[in-house]
CSV table of C-alpha atoms and ligand atoms in Angstrom, one decimal:
chain,number,residue,atom,x,y,z
A,160,GLN,CA,82.3,10.0,118.3
A,161,PRO,CA,84.4,7.0,117.0
A,162,GLU,CA,87.7,6.3,119.1
A,163,ASP,CA,91.0,6.9,116.8
A,164,ILE,CA,94.6,6.7,117.0
A,165,SER,CA,97.1,8.4,115.2
A,166,SER,CA,98.5,7.1,112.1
A,167,SER,CA,102.2,7.9,110.7
A,168,SER,CA,100.9,7.4,107.3
A,169,GLY,CA,97.8,9.6,107.8
A,170,ASN,CA,96.1,6.6,105.8
A,171,ALA,CA,92.6,5.8,106.7
A,172,LYS,CA,92.5,2.7,108.9
A,173,GLU,CA,90.1,0.4,110.7
A,174,ILE,CA,91.2,-1.9,113.2
A,175,LYS,CA,89.0,-4.2,115.0
A,176,GLY,CA,90.3,-5.1,118.4
A,177,GLY,CA,89.1,-7.5,121.2
A,178,GLU,CA,85.8,-6.7,123.2
A,179,ASN,CA,84.0,-3.6,121.8
A,180,ILE,CA,87.2,-1.7,120.7
A,181,VAL,CA,86.8,-0.3,117.3
A,182,VAL,CA,89.6,1.9,116.6
A,183,HIS,CA,89.5,4.3,113.5
A,184,ALA,CA,92.8,5.9,112.7
A,185,VAL,CA,92.1,9.4,110.8
A,186,ASP,CA,93.3,11.5,108.1
A,187,GLY,CA,95.9,13.4,109.5
A,188,THR,CA,94.0,15.8,111.9
A,189,VAL,CA,95.4,15.6,115.4
A,190,SER,CA,93.2,16.0,118.5
A,191,SER,CA,95.0,15.6,121.8
A,192,LYS,CA,94.6,12.2,122.3
A,193,ASP,CA,96.2,11.6,118.8
A,194,ILE,CA,99.6,12.8,119.8
A,195,PRO,CA,102.2,10.4,118.8
A,196,THR,CA,103.5,8.6,122.1
A,197,LEU,CA,106.1,6.3,122.8
A,198,ALA,CA,106.0,4.1,126.0
A,199,PHE,CA,109.5,2.8,127.2
A,200,PRO,CA,110.5,0.9,130.1
A,201,SER,CA,113.6,1.8,132.2
A,202,ILE,CA,116.3,0.5,130.0
A,203,SER,CA,118.9,-2.0,131.7
A,204,THR,CA,117.7,-1.3,135.6
A,205,ALA,CA,116.2,-4.7,136.4
A,206,ASP,CA,117.9,-7.7,134.6
A,207,PHE,CA,120.9,-5.6,133.8
A,208,GLN,CA,121.2,-4.1,137.3
A,209,PHE,CA,122.2,-0.6,136.2
A,210,ASN,CA,122.2,1.8,139.0
A,211,HIS,CA,118.9,3.5,139.4
A,212,GLU,CA,120.0,6.9,140.6
A,213,LYS,CA,122.2,7.2,137.8
A,214,ALA,CA,119.7,5.9,135.0
A,215,ALA,CA,117.2,8.2,136.3
A,216,ASP,CA,119.6,11.2,135.7
A,217,ILE,CA,120.1,9.9,132.3
A,218,ILE,CA,116.4,9.3,131.6
A,219,LEU,CA,115.6,13.0,132.4
A,220,GLU,CA,118.6,14.2,130.5
A,221,LYS,CA,117.6,12.7,127.3
A,222,VAL,CA,113.8,13.0,127.7
A,223,GLU,CA,114.5,16.7,128.3
A,224,GLU,CA,116.5,16.9,125.0
A,225,PHE,CA,113.9,15.1,122.9
A,226,VAL,CA,110.9,17.1,124.2
A,227,ASN,CA,112.5,20.3,123.5
A,228,LYS,CA,113.4,19.3,120.1
A,229,VAL,CA,110.2,17.4,118.8
A,230,GLU,CA,106.9,19.5,119.1
A,231,ASN,CA,104.3,17.2,118.6
A,232,ALA,CA,105.0,14.0,120.8
A,233,ARG,CA,104.7,12.6,124.0
A,234,LEU,CA,107.2,10.0,126.0
A,235,VAL,CA,106.1,7.8,128.5
A,236,LEU,CA,108.3,6.0,131.2
A,237,VAL,CA,106.5,2.7,132.2
A,238,ASP,CA,106.7,0.3,134.9
A,239,LEU,CA,104.9,-2.6,136.3
A,240,SER,CA,104.2,-1.6,139.8
A,241,HIS,CA,103.4,1.6,142.0
A,242,GLY,CA,106.4,0.6,144.1
A,243,SER,CA,108.6,0.9,141.3
A,244,LYS,CA,112.0,2.6,142.3
A,245,ILE,CA,113.0,3.9,139.0
A,246,LEU,CA,109.3,5.7,138.6
A,247,SER,CA,109.6,7.4,141.8
A,248,LEU,CA,113.2,8.6,141.3
A,249,VAL,CA,112.4,10.1,137.6
A,250,ARG,CA,109.2,11.5,139.0
A,251,ALA,CA,111.1,13.3,141.8
A,252,LYS,CA,113.8,14.6,139.5
A,253,ALA,CA,111.5,15.6,136.7
A,254,ALA,CA,109.8,17.8,139.5
A,255,GLN,CA,112.9,19.8,139.9
A,256,ARG,CA,113.4,20.4,136.1
A,257,ASN,CA,111.4,22.1,133.6
A,258,ILE,CA,109.8,19.4,131.6
A,259,ASP,CA,106.3,19.9,130.1
A,260,SER,CA,104.2,17.1,132.1
A,261,ASN,CA,102.0,16.7,128.8
A,262,LYS,CA,105.1,15.8,126.8
A,263,PHE,CA,106.7,13.5,129.5
A,264,PHE,CA,104.9,11.6,132.2
A,265,THR,CA,105.5,8.0,134.1
A,266,PHE,CA,102.6,5.2,134.0
A,267,VAL,CA,102.2,2.3,135.9
A,268,GLY,CA,101.2,-0.8,133.9
A,269,ASP,CA,102.1,-3.7,131.6
A,270,ILE,CA,103.9,-2.2,128.7
A,271,THR,CA,102.0,-4.8,126.4
A,272,ARG,CA,98.4,-3.6,127.7
A,273,LEU,CA,98.7,0.0,128.1
A,274,TYR,CA,95.5,0.6,126.1
A,275,SER,CA,93.3,-2.5,126.9
A,276,LYS,CA,94.0,-2.0,130.7
A,277,GLY,CA,95.1,1.4,131.2
A,278,GLY,CA,93.3,3.3,128.5
A,279,LEU,CA,97.0,4.9,127.4
A,280,ARG,CA,97.2,5.2,123.4
A,281,CYS,CA,100.8,4.6,122.4
A,282,ASN,CA,101.8,4.2,118.6
A,283,ALA,CA,105.1,3.0,119.6
A,284,ILE,CA,106.6,0.8,122.6
A,285,ALA,CA,110.3,0.1,123.5
A,286,ASN,CA,111.6,-3.2,124.2
A,287,ALA,CA,114.6,-3.7,126.7
A,288,ALA,CA,116.3,-6.2,124.4
A,289,ASN,CA,118.9,-8.7,124.5
A,290,TRP,CA,121.8,-8.7,121.8
A,291,ARG,CA,120.4,-11.5,119.9
A,292,LEU,CA,117.2,-9.7,119.6
A,293,LYS,CA,115.4,-13.0,120.6
A,294,PRO,CA,112.1,-13.6,122.7
A,295,GLY,CA,112.3,-14.7,125.9
A,296,GLY,CA,114.4,-14.0,129.0
A,297,GLY,CA,112.4,-12.0,131.3
A,298,GLY,CA,111.3,-8.6,131.8
A,299,ALA,CA,110.0,-6.3,129.1
A,300,ASN,CA,111.6,-8.6,126.4
A,301,ALA,CA,109.7,-11.8,127.3
A,302,ALA,CA,106.4,-9.8,127.7
A,303,ILE,CA,106.6,-7.7,124.5
A,304,PHE,CA,107.6,-10.9,122.1
A,305,SER,CA,104.9,-13.1,124.0
A,306,ALA,CA,102.2,-10.4,123.5
A,307,ALA,CA,103.1,-9.3,119.8
A,308,GLY,CA,102.9,-12.9,118.7
A,309,PRO,CA,105.5,-14.7,116.0
A,310,GLU,CA,104.8,-11.4,113.9
A,311,LEU,CA,107.5,-9.4,116.1
A,312,GLU,CA,110.3,-12.3,115.5
A,313,VAL,CA,109.8,-12.5,111.9
A,314,GLU,CA,109.8,-8.7,111.3
A,315,THR,CA,112.9,-8.3,113.6
A,316,LYS,CA,114.7,-11.1,111.9
A,317,LYS,CA,114.2,-9.3,108.4
A,318,ARG,CA,116.0,-6.3,109.8
A,319,ALA,CA,118.9,-7.5,112.0
A,320,GLY,CA,120.2,-10.4,113.4
A,321,SER,CA,121.9,-9.0,116.6
A,322,LEU,CA,122.3,-5.4,118.4
A,323,ILE,CA,125.3,-3.6,119.9
A,324,PRO,CA,124.8,-1.8,123.0
A,325,GLY,CA,123.6,1.4,122.9
A,326,LYS,CA,121.6,0.9,119.6
A,327,ALA,CA,117.8,0.8,118.8
A,328,LEU,CA,116.1,-0.9,116.1
A,329,VAL,CA,112.6,0.0,114.9
A,330,VAL,CA,110.2,-2.8,113.9
A,331,PRO,CA,107.1,-1.9,112.3
A,332,LEU,CA,104.2,-4.5,113.3
A,333,PRO,CA,102.0,-6.1,110.9
A,334,SER,CA,98.3,-5.3,111.6
A,335,THR,CA,97.7,-9.1,112.3
A,336,SER,CA,99.8,-8.7,115.6
A,337,PRO,CA,97.7,-8.6,118.7
A,338,LEU,CA,99.9,-5.6,119.9
A,339,PHE,CA,98.5,-3.7,116.9
A,340,SER,CA,94.9,-5.0,116.7
A,341,ARG,CA,94.4,-4.9,120.4
A,342,GLU,CA,96.7,-1.9,121.7
A,343,GLY,CA,97.0,0.2,118.3
A,344,VAL,CA,100.9,-0.1,118.7
A,345,THR,CA,102.2,0.0,115.3
A,346,HIS,CA,106.1,-0.2,116.2
A,347,VAL,CA,108.1,-1.9,118.6
A,348,ILE,CA,111.8,-0.5,119.1
A,349,HIS,CA,114.1,-2.7,120.5
A,350,VAL,CA,117.0,-1.2,122.4
A,351,LEU,CA,120.0,-3.0,123.9
A,352,GLY,CA,121.1,-1.2,127.1
A,353,PRO,CA,124.8,-1.4,128.7
A,354,ASN,CA,124.7,-4.7,131.2
A,355,MET,CA,126.1,-4.7,134.9
A,356,ASN,CA,124.9,-8.1,135.3
A,357,PRO,CA,127.7,-10.8,135.3
A,358,GLN,CA,125.4,-13.5,134.5
A,359,ARG,CA,124.4,-11.7,131.2
A,360,PRO,CA,126.8,-11.3,127.8
A,361,ASN,CA,128.9,-8.0,127.7
A,362,CYS,CA,129.0,-7.4,131.6
A,363,LEU,CA,130.6,-3.9,132.0
A,364,ASP,CA,132.0,-4.6,135.5
A,365,ASN,CA,130.7,-1.8,137.2
A,366,ASP,CA,132.3,0.6,134.7
A,367,TYR,CA,129.8,3.4,134.8
A,368,VAL,CA,131.8,5.7,132.8
A,369,LYS,CA,131.2,3.7,129.9
A,370,GLY,CA,128.1,2.3,131.2
A,371,SER,CA,126.6,5.9,131.4
A,372,LYS,CA,127.9,6.5,128.1
A,373,VAL,CA,126.3,3.5,126.5
A,374,LEU,CA,122.9,4.3,128.3
A,375,ARG,CA,122.7,7.9,127.1
A,376,GLU,CA,123.4,6.4,123.5
A,377,ALA,CA,120.7,3.7,124.1
A,378,TYR,CA,118.1,6.6,124.8
A,379,THR,CA,119.3,8.8,121.9
A,380,SER,CA,118.8,5.9,119.5
A,381,LEU,CA,115.6,5.0,120.8
A,382,PHE,CA,114.2,8.6,120.6
A,383,GLU,CA,115.5,9.0,117.0
A,384,GLY,CA,114.2,5.9,116.1
A,385,PHE,CA,110.6,7.1,117.4
A,386,ALA,CA,111.3,10.7,115.7
A,387,SER,CA,111.9,8.8,112.3
A,388,ILE,CA,108.5,7.0,112.5
A,389,ILE,CA,106.5,10.2,113.4
A,390,ASN,CA,108.0,12.5,110.8
B,574,AR6,N1,105.7,-3.7,131.5
B,574,AR6,C1,106.5,-2.7,131.7
B,574,AR6,N2,107.4,-2.8,132.4
B,574,AR6,C2,108.1,-3.8,132.4
B,574,AR6,C3,107.6,-5.0,132.3
B,574,AR6,C4,106.3,-5.0,131.6
B,574,AR6,N3,105.6,-6.1,131.1
B,574,AR6,N4,108.6,-6.1,132.6
B,574,AR6,C5,109.5,-5.4,133.2
B,574,AR6,N5,109.3,-4.0,133.0
B,574,AR6,P1,114.2,-5.6,131.9
B,574,AR6,P2,116.8,-4.7,131.3
B,574,AR6,C6,110.3,-3.1,133.4
B,574,AR6,O1,114.8,-6.7,133.2
B,574,AR6,O2,117.4,-4.2,132.7
B,574,AR6,C7,115.7,-9.5,129.2
B,574,AR6,O3,115.7,-10.8,129.8
B,574,AR6,C8,111.3,-3.4,134.7
B,574,AR6,O4,110.7,-3.4,136.2
B,574,AR6,O5,113.0,-6.0,131.1
B,574,AR6,O6,117.4,-3.8,130.4
B,574,AR6,C9,116.2,-9.2,128.0
B,574,AR6,O7,116.2,-10.4,127.2
B,574,AR6,C10,112.4,-2.2,134.6
B,574,AR6,O8,111.9,-1.3,135.2
B,574,AR6,O9,115.3,-5.1,131.0
B,574,AR6,C11,117.5,-8.8,128.4
B,574,AR6,O10,118.5,-10.1,128.6
B,574,AR6,C12,112.2,-2.5,133.1
B,574,AR6,O11,111.0,-2.8,132.5
B,574,AR6,C13,117.7,-8.3,129.5
B,574,AR6,O12,116.3,-8.9,130.2
B,574,AR6,C14,113.5,-2.9,132.6
B,574,AR6,O13,113.7,-4.2,132.9
B,574,AR6,C15,117.3,-6.9,129.7
B,574,AR6,O14,117.7,-6.2,131.0
């Protein structure tokens, strides 16, 4: 039985990955492991210094909205370590809500290695971007641009030169990108969250009325972007 990934287009493709991974996308039939999946980091909670407790509430509110609306899709909140505060908060709060654990769960791992290191297939990954949509900086942004190769910067530039806080930009990856060939990721969705770090542009100076509104908008745009590539 060949390994397979879902294909939003339904076209048959064969992607040869590193080591012994041969991935076949099949003809539209969906088995449980083919469910369109978006992996996302917690937007704004590291470099952008957004309050974790407030962010966790917003993540769950937005996740719940999405999973109640979209039938055949999964969302996965990812962070690098088992000690992740945001993952613990979200897990604890999710347990108190009525969220289907097949449609939303947390996962520990590098968002650029979810399949090759963690065995988790994700069609799309979200990037906690900067407003210039540039590689580097740190965190998820640096890791994703570096893992995707120059293709991501080229494809991003074709679509936009910058991003407003609260907005997302869907970027299809060419099959030559290692994120596609090795990990099976077909789309990166850049998201710009609210910034509470005075060292970074557009700092909201602890204005959590504005900040929470922008973080909600960011997740709405991200999940709408994801919905647009699976429908
Ligand atoms: N895999 C999974 N999760 C990660 C990874 C990774 N490789 N790297 C970081 N995280 P951050 P922000 C988690 O700082 O707060 C950049 O410099 C991290 O632990 O990436 O939105 C950009 O250029 C945290 O839970 O994003 C922007 O200027 C989450 O990802 C700025 O940072 C988000 O942390 C954006 O800051």
